[in-house]
Short mmCIF file of C-alpha atoms and ligand atoms in Angstrom, two decimals:
data_model
loop_
_atom_site.label_atom_id
_atom_site.label_comp_id
_atom_site.label_asym_id
_atom_site.label_seq_id
_atom_site.Cartn_x
_atom_site.Cartn_y
_atom_site.Cartn_z
CA MET A 1 15.50 0.50 22.52
CA ALA A 2 16.99 -0.34 19.41
CA PHE A 3 14.68 -2.04 17.37
CA LYS A 4 15.67 -4.57 14.41
CA GLN A 5 15.09 -2.98 11.09
CA LEU A 6 12.46 -4.67 9.12
CA VAL A 7 10.04 -3.13 6.08
CA PHE A 8 6.28 -3.98 6.13
CA SER A 9 3.60 -3.69 3.55
CA GLY A 10 0.49 -4.56 2.23
CA VAL A 11 -1.89 -4.17 -0.77
CA GLN A 12 -5.45 -5.17 -0.69
CA PRO A 13 -6.68 -7.49 -3.39
CA SER A 14 -9.79 -5.36 -4.18
CA GLY A 15 -9.59 -5.11 -7.78
CA ASN A 16 -7.05 -4.29 -10.54
CA LEU A 17 -3.76 -2.99 -9.55
CA HIS A 18 -2.83 0.04 -10.99
CA LEU A 19 -0.08 2.21 -12.20
CA GLY A 20 -0.89 4.21 -8.19
CA ASN A 21 0.11 1.18 -6.44
CA TYR A 22 2.87 0.53 -8.83
CA LEU A 23 4.60 3.75 -8.28
CA GLY A 24 3.50 4.76 -5.05
CA ALA A 25 4.05 1.13 -3.73
CA ILE A 26 5.24 -2.06 -5.00
CA LYS A 27 8.45 -0.15 -7.01
CA LYS A 28 9.56 0.58 -3.70
CA PHE A 29 8.94 -3.03 -2.46
CA VAL A 30 11.28 -3.90 -4.79
CA GLU A 31 13.78 -1.52 -4.44
CA LEU A 32 14.10 -1.90 -0.50
CA GLN A 33 14.86 -5.91 -0.67
CA SER A 34 18.48 -5.25 -1.24
CA ARG A 35 18.82 -3.00 2.12
CA TYR A 36 16.05 -4.49 4.60
CA ASP A 37 14.37 -7.77 5.32
CA CYS A 38 10.95 -7.00 3.97
CA ILE A 39 7.63 -8.44 4.39
CA TYR A 40 5.02 -7.96 2.08
CA CYS A 41 1.19 -8.93 2.67
CA VAL A 42 -1.97 -9.35 0.19
CA VAL A 43 -4.16 -7.75 2.86
CA ASP A 44 -7.80 -9.88 2.18
CA MET A 45 -9.04 -9.01 5.84
CA HIS A 46 -8.89 -5.17 4.66
CA ALA A 47 -10.42 -5.97 0.93
CA ILE A 48 -13.77 -7.24 2.79
CA THR A 49 -14.16 -3.90 4.88
CA VAL A 50 -16.20 -3.23 1.98
CA TRP A 51 -18.02 -6.22 0.15
CA GLN A 52 -16.06 -8.76 -2.14
CA ASP A 53 -17.78 -11.28 -4.15
CA PRO A 54 -16.17 -14.87 -2.79
CA LYS A 55 -14.66 -15.72 -6.45
CA GLU A 56 -13.15 -12.27 -7.62
CA LEU A 57 -11.44 -12.21 -3.84
CA THR A 58 -9.62 -15.65 -4.37
CA THR A 59 -8.86 -14.13 -7.81
CA ALA A 60 -7.42 -10.70 -6.44
CA ILE A 61 -5.77 -12.24 -4.08
CA ARG A 62 -3.59 -14.43 -6.41
CA ASP A 63 -3.43 -11.35 -8.97
CA VAL A 64 -1.69 -9.18 -5.82
CA THR A 65 0.88 -12.07 -5.06
CA ALA A 66 1.53 -12.45 -9.06
CA ALA A 67 1.94 -9.26 -9.45
CA PHE A 68 4.39 -8.33 -6.25
CA ILE A 69 6.48 -11.48 -8.08
CA ALA A 70 6.45 -10.11 -11.56
CA CYS A 71 7.46 -6.55 -10.11
CA GLY A 72 10.48 -8.37 -8.63
CA ILE A 73 9.76 -9.32 -5.24
CA ASP A 74 11.57 -12.51 -4.41
CA PRO A 75 9.69 -14.23 -2.06
CA LYS A 76 12.10 -16.69 -1.14
CA GLN A 77 14.81 -14.04 0.31
CA HIS A 78 11.92 -11.87 2.05
CA ILE A 79 8.39 -12.93 3.26
CA VAL A 80 5.04 -12.54 0.55
CA PHE A 81 1.74 -13.89 2.19
CA ASN A 82 -2.05 -13.38 2.95
CA GLN A 83 -2.77 -11.83 5.98
CA SER A 84 -6.10 -14.36 6.41
CA GLN A 85 -3.56 -17.08 7.00
CA VAL A 86 -1.84 -15.35 10.22
CA ALA A 87 -4.77 -15.13 12.70
CA GLU A 88 -2.47 -12.68 15.07
CA HIS A 89 -3.18 -9.97 12.98
CA ALA A 90 -6.73 -10.18 13.87
CA GLU A 91 -6.15 -10.86 17.35
CA LEU A 92 -3.37 -7.90 17.57
CA ALA A 93 -5.91 -5.61 16.44
CA TRP A 94 -8.58 -6.60 19.08
CA VAL A 95 -6.15 -5.34 21.45
CA PHE A 96 -5.48 -1.97 19.48
CA ASN A 97 -8.98 -1.61 19.17
CA CYS A 98 -8.86 -1.29 22.82
CA VAL A 99 -6.12 0.81 22.76
CA ALA A 100 -7.02 3.43 20.14
CA ARG A 101 -9.71 6.10 20.75
CA LEU A 102 -12.77 6.54 19.35
CA GLY A 103 -11.57 10.58 19.03
CA TRP A 104 -8.39 9.43 17.00
CA LEU A 105 -10.57 7.03 14.00
CA ASN A 106 -13.17 9.57 14.00
CA ARG A 107 -10.46 11.92 12.25
CA MET A 108 -9.47 9.44 9.44
CA THR A 109 -10.16 10.97 5.85
CA GLN A 110 -10.00 7.74 4.42
CA PHE A 111 -13.20 6.35 6.54
CA LYS A 112 -14.80 9.76 5.38
CA GLU A 113 -14.31 9.33 2.03
CA LYS A 114 -14.68 5.85 1.41
CA ALA A 115 -18.16 6.02 3.77
CA GLY A 116 -19.46 9.04 2.03
CA LYS A 117 -23.14 9.90 2.65
CA ASP A 118 -24.17 6.55 3.70
CA ARG A 119 -21.75 6.29 7.07
CA GLU A 120 -24.85 4.27 9.07
CA ASN A 121 -24.63 1.49 6.42
CA VAL A 122 -20.89 1.22 5.89
CA SER A 123 -19.35 -1.82 7.63
CA VAL A 124 -17.44 -2.01 11.18
CA GLY A 125 -14.49 -2.78 9.90
CA LEU A 126 -14.40 0.03 7.53
CA TYR A 127 -14.12 2.37 10.49
CA ALA A 128 -11.83 0.13 12.38
CA TYR A 129 -9.72 -0.34 9.38
CA PRO A 130 -6.67 1.64 10.67
CA THR A 131 -6.35 -0.17 13.92
CA LEU A 132 -5.91 -3.71 11.81
CA MET A 133 -3.59 -1.82 10.00
CA ALA A 134 -1.39 -1.31 12.84
CA ALA A 135 -1.51 -4.61 13.75
CA ASP A 136 -0.37 -5.55 10.55
CA ILE A 137 2.75 -3.56 10.96
CA LEU A 138 3.07 -3.93 14.54
CA ALA A 139 2.97 -7.72 14.98
CA TYR A 140 6.51 -7.90 13.39
CA ARG A 141 7.73 -4.48 14.96
CA ALA A 142 8.58 -3.47 11.84
CA THR A 143 10.31 0.07 11.51
CA HIS A 144 10.06 1.05 7.89
CA VAL A 145 6.79 0.97 6.03
CA PRO A 146 6.75 2.38 2.14
CA VAL A 147 3.32 3.27 1.34
CA GLY A 148 1.50 6.29 -0.98
CA GLU A 149 0.80 9.52 0.41
CA ASP A 150 -2.55 8.77 0.87
CA GLN A 151 -1.57 6.02 3.74
CA LYS A 152 0.34 8.84 5.67
CA GLN A 153 -2.51 9.21 8.37
CA HIS A 154 -2.82 5.89 9.08
CA LEU A 155 0.47 5.37 9.72
CA GLU A 156 0.70 8.32 11.85
CA LEU A 157 -2.46 6.46 13.89
CA SER A 158 -0.03 3.23 14.09
CA ARG A 159 2.41 5.34 15.38
CA ASP A 160 -0.01 6.66 18.11
CA ILE A 161 -1.39 3.07 19.08
CA ALA A 162 2.52 1.70 19.42
CA GLN A 163 3.25 4.90 21.75
CA LYS A 164 0.04 4.57 23.76
CA PHE A 165 0.42 0.92 24.12
CA ASN A 166 4.25 1.43 25.26
CA ASN A 167 2.75 3.92 27.86
CA ASP A 168 -0.23 2.25 29.37
CA TYR A 169 1.56 -0.99 29.80
CA ALA A 170 5.08 0.43 30.66
CA ALA A 171 5.15 -1.07 34.05
CA SER A 172 4.48 -4.52 32.49
CA ILE A 173 6.67 -4.00 29.47
CA ALA A 174 9.81 -3.22 31.87
CA ALA A 175 9.22 -5.85 34.36
CA ARG A 176 8.86 -8.41 31.10
CA GLY A 177 12.35 -7.32 30.30
CA PHE A 178 11.70 -5.48 27.13
CA GLY A 179 12.83 -1.77 28.40
CA ASP A 180 11.18 1.18 28.12
CA ALA A 181 8.88 0.41 24.59
CA PHE A 182 7.66 -3.09 23.27
CA PHE A 183 6.36 -1.46 20.15
CA PRO A 184 9.08 0.34 17.56
CA GLN A 185 7.51 4.00 15.72
CA PRO A 186 6.74 2.59 12.34
CA GLU A 187 8.42 5.15 9.98
CA PRO A 188 6.58 5.96 6.59
CA LEU A 189 8.71 6.10 3.39
CA ILE A 190 6.97 8.41 1.52
CA GLN A 191 9.42 9.31 -1.33
CA GLY A 192 9.94 10.45 -5.02
CA PRO A 193 7.97 12.12 -7.81
CA ALA A 194 4.58 9.59 -7.60
CA THR A 195 3.66 9.33 -4.29
CA ARG A 196 0.01 9.68 -4.96
CA VAL A 197 -0.85 9.15 -8.43
CA MET A 198 -3.99 10.57 -9.61
CA SER A 199 -6.73 9.63 -11.93
CA LEU A 200 -6.24 10.23 -15.91
CA ARG A 201 -10.00 12.13 -15.75
CA ASP A 202 -9.60 14.29 -12.81
CA GLY A 203 -6.14 15.64 -11.76
CA THR A 204 -7.77 16.48 -8.17
CA LYS A 205 -8.83 12.92 -7.58
CA LYS A 206 -6.46 10.01 -6.58
CA MET A 207 -6.15 6.88 -9.22
CA SER A 208 -7.97 4.07 -7.30
CA LYS A 209 -8.45 0.48 -7.46
CA SER A 210 -12.26 1.22 -6.54
CA ASP A 211 -13.04 3.86 -9.15
CA ALA A 212 -16.15 3.03 -11.25
CA SER A 213 -14.29 4.68 -14.45
CA ASP A 214 -11.48 2.26 -15.77
CA GLN A 215 -10.05 4.94 -18.36
CA SER A 216 -9.12 6.93 -15.05
CA ARG A 217 -6.32 4.19 -14.48
CA ILE A 218 -3.78 2.27 -15.88
CA ASN A 219 -4.05 -1.16 -14.73
CA LEU A 220 -0.71 -3.12 -14.39
CA THR A 221 -2.52 -5.96 -17.19
CA ASP A 222 -3.34 -3.58 -19.53
CA ASP A 223 -1.83 -3.84 -22.96
CA ALA A 224 -0.24 -1.80 -25.07
CA ASP A 225 -3.14 -0.72 -27.13
CA ALA A 226 -4.88 -0.04 -23.84
CA ILE A 227 -2.20 2.11 -21.96
CA ALA A 228 -1.90 4.23 -25.14
CA LEU A 229 -5.46 4.91 -25.86
CA LYS A 230 -5.92 5.82 -21.99
CA VAL A 231 -2.62 8.03 -21.84
CA ARG A 232 -3.91 10.06 -24.97
CA ARG A 233 -7.14 10.38 -23.55
CA ALA A 234 -5.70 11.62 -20.05
CA LYS A 235 -7.83 14.84 -19.26
CA THR A 236 -4.93 18.08 -19.88
CA ASP A 237 -4.88 21.61 -20.04
CA PRO A 238 -4.28 23.47 -23.07
CA HIS A 239 -0.83 25.13 -22.42
CA PRO A 240 2.74 23.46 -23.42
CA LEU A 241 4.89 22.19 -20.88
CA PRO A 242 6.17 24.51 -18.45
CA SER A 243 9.86 24.79 -17.88
CA GLU A 244 9.88 24.96 -14.22
CA GLU A 245 8.53 22.70 -11.80
CA LYS A 246 7.04 25.58 -9.52
CA GLU A 247 4.58 26.26 -12.32
CA LEU A 248 2.96 22.39 -12.14
CA ASP A 249 1.93 23.50 -8.77
CA ALA A 250 -1.46 25.13 -10.16
CA ARG A 251 -1.71 22.53 -13.42
CA PRO A 252 -2.38 19.01 -11.13
CA GLU A 253 -3.35 16.80 -14.88
CA ALA A 254 0.33 18.13 -16.04
CA ASP A 255 1.96 17.50 -12.78
CA ASN A 256 0.37 14.02 -12.30
CA LEU A 257 1.59 13.14 -16.19
CA VAL A 258 5.26 14.66 -15.49
CA GLY A 259 5.28 12.66 -12.05
CA ILE A 260 4.21 9.71 -13.95
CA TYR A 261 6.89 9.87 -16.17
CA ALA A 262 9.58 10.84 -14.03
CA ALA A 263 8.72 7.97 -11.85
CA LEU A 264 8.71 5.19 -14.36
CA LYS A 265 11.94 6.54 -15.71
CA ASP A 266 13.63 6.97 -12.05
CA GLY A 267 14.02 10.87 -12.63
CA THR A 268 13.12 13.65 -11.28
CA LYS A 269 10.19 16.12 -12.50
CA ALA A 270 13.05 18.61 -13.11
CA GLU A 271 14.82 16.39 -15.29
CA VAL A 272 11.50 15.63 -17.30
CA LEU A 273 10.88 19.29 -17.78
CA LYS A 274 14.36 20.24 -18.87
CA GLU A 275 13.51 17.58 -21.57
CA PHE A 276 9.75 18.45 -22.16
CA GLY A 277 9.28 21.99 -21.44
CA GLY A 278 7.49 24.03 -23.88
CA ALA A 279 6.74 20.92 -25.68
CA GLN A 280 2.97 20.11 -26.69
CA PHE A 281 1.19 17.57 -24.25
CA SER A 282 0.55 15.33 -27.45
CA THR A 283 4.69 15.00 -28.05
CA PHE A 284 4.73 14.38 -24.40
CA LYS A 285 2.01 11.74 -24.36
CA ASN A 286 3.69 9.82 -27.19
CA ALA A 287 7.20 9.82 -25.15
CA LEU A 288 4.73 8.44 -21.83
CA VAL A 289 3.00 6.15 -23.88
CA ASP A 290 6.42 4.57 -25.26
CA LEU A 291 8.21 4.90 -21.87
CA ALA A 292 4.77 3.13 -19.92
CA VAL A 293 4.38 0.55 -22.39
CA ALA A 294 8.32 -0.25 -22.01
CA LYS A 295 8.31 -0.70 -18.61
CA LEU A 296 4.48 -2.35 -17.79
CA GLY A 297 4.11 -4.82 -20.66
CA PRO A 298 6.82 -7.23 -19.27
CA ILE A 299 5.14 -6.87 -15.83
CA GLY A 300 1.54 -7.27 -16.99
CA ALA A 301 2.93 -10.28 -19.49
CA GLU A 302 4.15 -12.23 -16.47
CA MET A 303 1.70 -11.72 -13.97
CA LYS A 304 -0.42 -13.23 -16.93
CA ARG A 305 1.87 -16.16 -16.94
CA LEU A 306 2.12 -16.59 -12.89
CA THR A 307 -1.60 -16.31 -12.53
CA GLN A 308 -2.16 -19.60 -14.40
CA ASP A 309 0.06 -21.49 -12.06
CA HIS A 310 -2.79 -21.58 -9.11
CA ALA A 311 -0.04 -24.29 -7.45
CA TYR A 312 2.85 -22.20 -7.23
CA ILE A 313 0.94 -18.60 -6.08
CA ASP A 314 -0.90 -20.78 -3.41
CA SER A 315 2.61 -22.48 -2.24
CA VAL A 316 4.28 -19.01 -2.30
CA LEU A 317 1.45 -17.99 0.07
CA ALA A 318 1.37 -20.94 1.97
CA ASP A 319 5.31 -20.63 2.74
CA GLY A 320 5.38 -16.95 3.47
CA SER A 321 2.08 -17.37 5.98
CA SER A 322 3.90 -20.08 7.88
CA ARG A 323 7.33 -17.98 8.25
CA ALA A 324 5.47 -14.93 9.01
CA GLN A 325 3.11 -16.82 11.39
CA GLN A 326 6.63 -17.57 13.61
CA LEU A 327 7.18 -14.29 13.85
CA ALA A 328 3.72 -12.76 14.33
CA ALA A 329 3.24 -15.37 17.17
CA GLU A 330 6.54 -14.28 19.22
CA THR A 331 4.83 -10.80 19.34
CA MET A 332 1.58 -12.13 20.23
CA LYS A 333 2.76 -14.47 22.76
CA ALA A 334 4.53 -11.66 24.56
CA VAL A 335 1.67 -8.84 24.31
CA LYS A 336 -0.49 -11.55 25.97
CA ASP A 337 1.99 -11.19 28.99
CA ILE A 338 2.10 -7.80 28.63
CA VAL A 339 -1.63 -7.19 29.06
CA GLY A 340 -2.00 -10.00 31.32
CA PHE A 341 -3.97 -12.85 29.79
CA VAL A 342 -3.35 -15.89 31.10
CA ARG A 343 -2.17 -18.87 28.35
CA ARG A 344 -1.14 -22.04 28.10
P1 LIG B 401 -8.83 1.04 -2.77
O1 LIG B 401 -9.31 2.05 -3.62
O2 LIG B 401 -9.37 -0.25 -2.54
O3 LIG B 401 -8.38 1.42 -1.32
P2 LIG B 401 -6.02 1.54 -3.65
O4 LIG B 401 -5.90 1.81 -5.20
O5 LIG B 401 -5.77 2.64 -2.84
O6 LIG B 401 -7.29 0.55 -3.75
P3 LIG B 401 -4.52 -0.10 -1.64
O7 LIG B 401 -4.34 -1.42 -1.87
O8 LIG B 401 -5.51 0.63 -0.56
O9 LIG B 401 -5.10 0.25 -3.05
O10 LIG B 401 -2.88 0.71 -1.61
C1 LIG B 401 -1.85 -0.13 -1.72
C2 LIG B 401 -0.72 0.90 -1.52
O11 LIG B 401 -1.28 2.04 -3.24
C3 LIG B 401 -1.06 1.68 -0.44
O12 LIG B 401 0.58 1.87 -0.05
C4 LIG B 401 -0.90 3.17 -1.24
O13 LIG B 401 -0.75 3.82 -0.27
C5 LIG B 401 -0.72 2.82 -2.51
N1 LIG B 401 -1.46 3.48 -3.52
C6 LIG B 401 -2.69 3.39 -3.98
N2 LIG B 401 -3.19 4.42 -4.32
C7 LIG B 401 -2.02 4.90 -4.77
C8 LIG B 401 -2.11 6.38 -5.80
N3 LIG B 401 -3.06 6.48 -6.39
N4 LIG B 401 -0.90 7.03 -5.86
C9 LIG B 401 0.06 6.20 -4.92
N5 LIG B 401 0.20 5.36 -4.46
C10 LIG B 401 -1.27 4.42 -4.06
MG1 LIG B 402 -6.54 2.33 -0.66
#
C-alpha cells in the first residue's frame, strides 16, 4: 500500500536549544519544507519524563516554537504545534504500549543513559518514551522523520511497532478496507556532516540540553561573545588539522569541529579539510567563530524578538494544534475500529 509522503519530527522543550538540535534536526526541518508536507511538534509530554518546573516548561515550549519560526519554518504552510494539545498522541501511545514488547524497550540505550544507576527512581514515562514517540509519528502515518543520529534506535522501534500492529491486526485492517498495512514504516532521515554534534568539552559525549556544563554547548540564543569564548575554549588535540577525512576517525574533537563547520557552511568535511588541512586549531577556530556568529546571530536575535510576543506564539500553537488534531483524530478513529473498541 502506498502512503502519502509526510514529514514529522519533534523537539523537547527541556532546556536551551543548542547547535546539535539546530544542525541535527531543525536545519533539516527547514530544508524539507520545499519537498514535503511537514508537521513539527514541540513535544512537551516527552519533556516531563524528567522533572520540569512548570513555569520553565511554559517558557521552554514558547522558546522552541520561536526557534522553529526563527530558523525558517513556515507555520502557515506547514504545521507547528505542541504535543499536549492533541490528546490523540497519548491515546495512540497507550495502544502502542500494548503492542511493543518489554524486551524491545529494555534494549533502548537512551533510557539506560538517562536513567543511569538510579533506575528504580526514574519515571515510568522515561521508560515508555519510545512508544509515545512512535505514536507522535504514526498518529499522522508520517513516512519521513528527520532526526539526529541519537534517535535512530527509537525510529527503528517505531518501525517495529508499526509492523507488529499491521501483523497483529492484519485481518481487521483488511476488513476495514486498509489493505495489508495500516501504518507505514517511517523512514529516518539522518544525513550530512553533523548528525551527532558532540560536546565542546568532551568529543565522546553528545552535545545535549541536559548537560550540566553550559560550556559544553553553543545555545541558539548565545551572543557573539559567548560563541567566541566557547569555540576558543573547545577541547582539541595538539596537532594541526589533517588533510584526509580518514584521519579524523581517531580525533573526535577535531572531527566534531570540522563537522560543525561543514554543516554550517552546507558543505562536506572533505571540503573543509581541503581549505584548512595543515592549519593550526587557532586559525580554524577563528574561522569557525566567524561562521557560527554569521549563521546563528540572526536566529538568536529573531528568537529573542518572537519570545516577547506570547500572543503570537500561542496563536501559532493553537492553530497548528487544531489542524494536527483533525488529522490525528482520523487515524485514531480507524485504530479504534481496527482494535475493536466501540465508539460513538
Ligand atoms: P535532551 O538532553 O533533553 O534529550 P536533546 O538535546 O537530546 O535534549 P531533543 O529534544 O531530545 O534534544 O532532540 C531534538 C532533536 O535534536 C532530535 O532529532 C535529536 O536527534 C536532535 N539532537 C539532539 N542532540 C543532538 C546532537 N548533539 N547532534 C545532532 N542532533 C541532535
Ligand atoms: Mg534527546
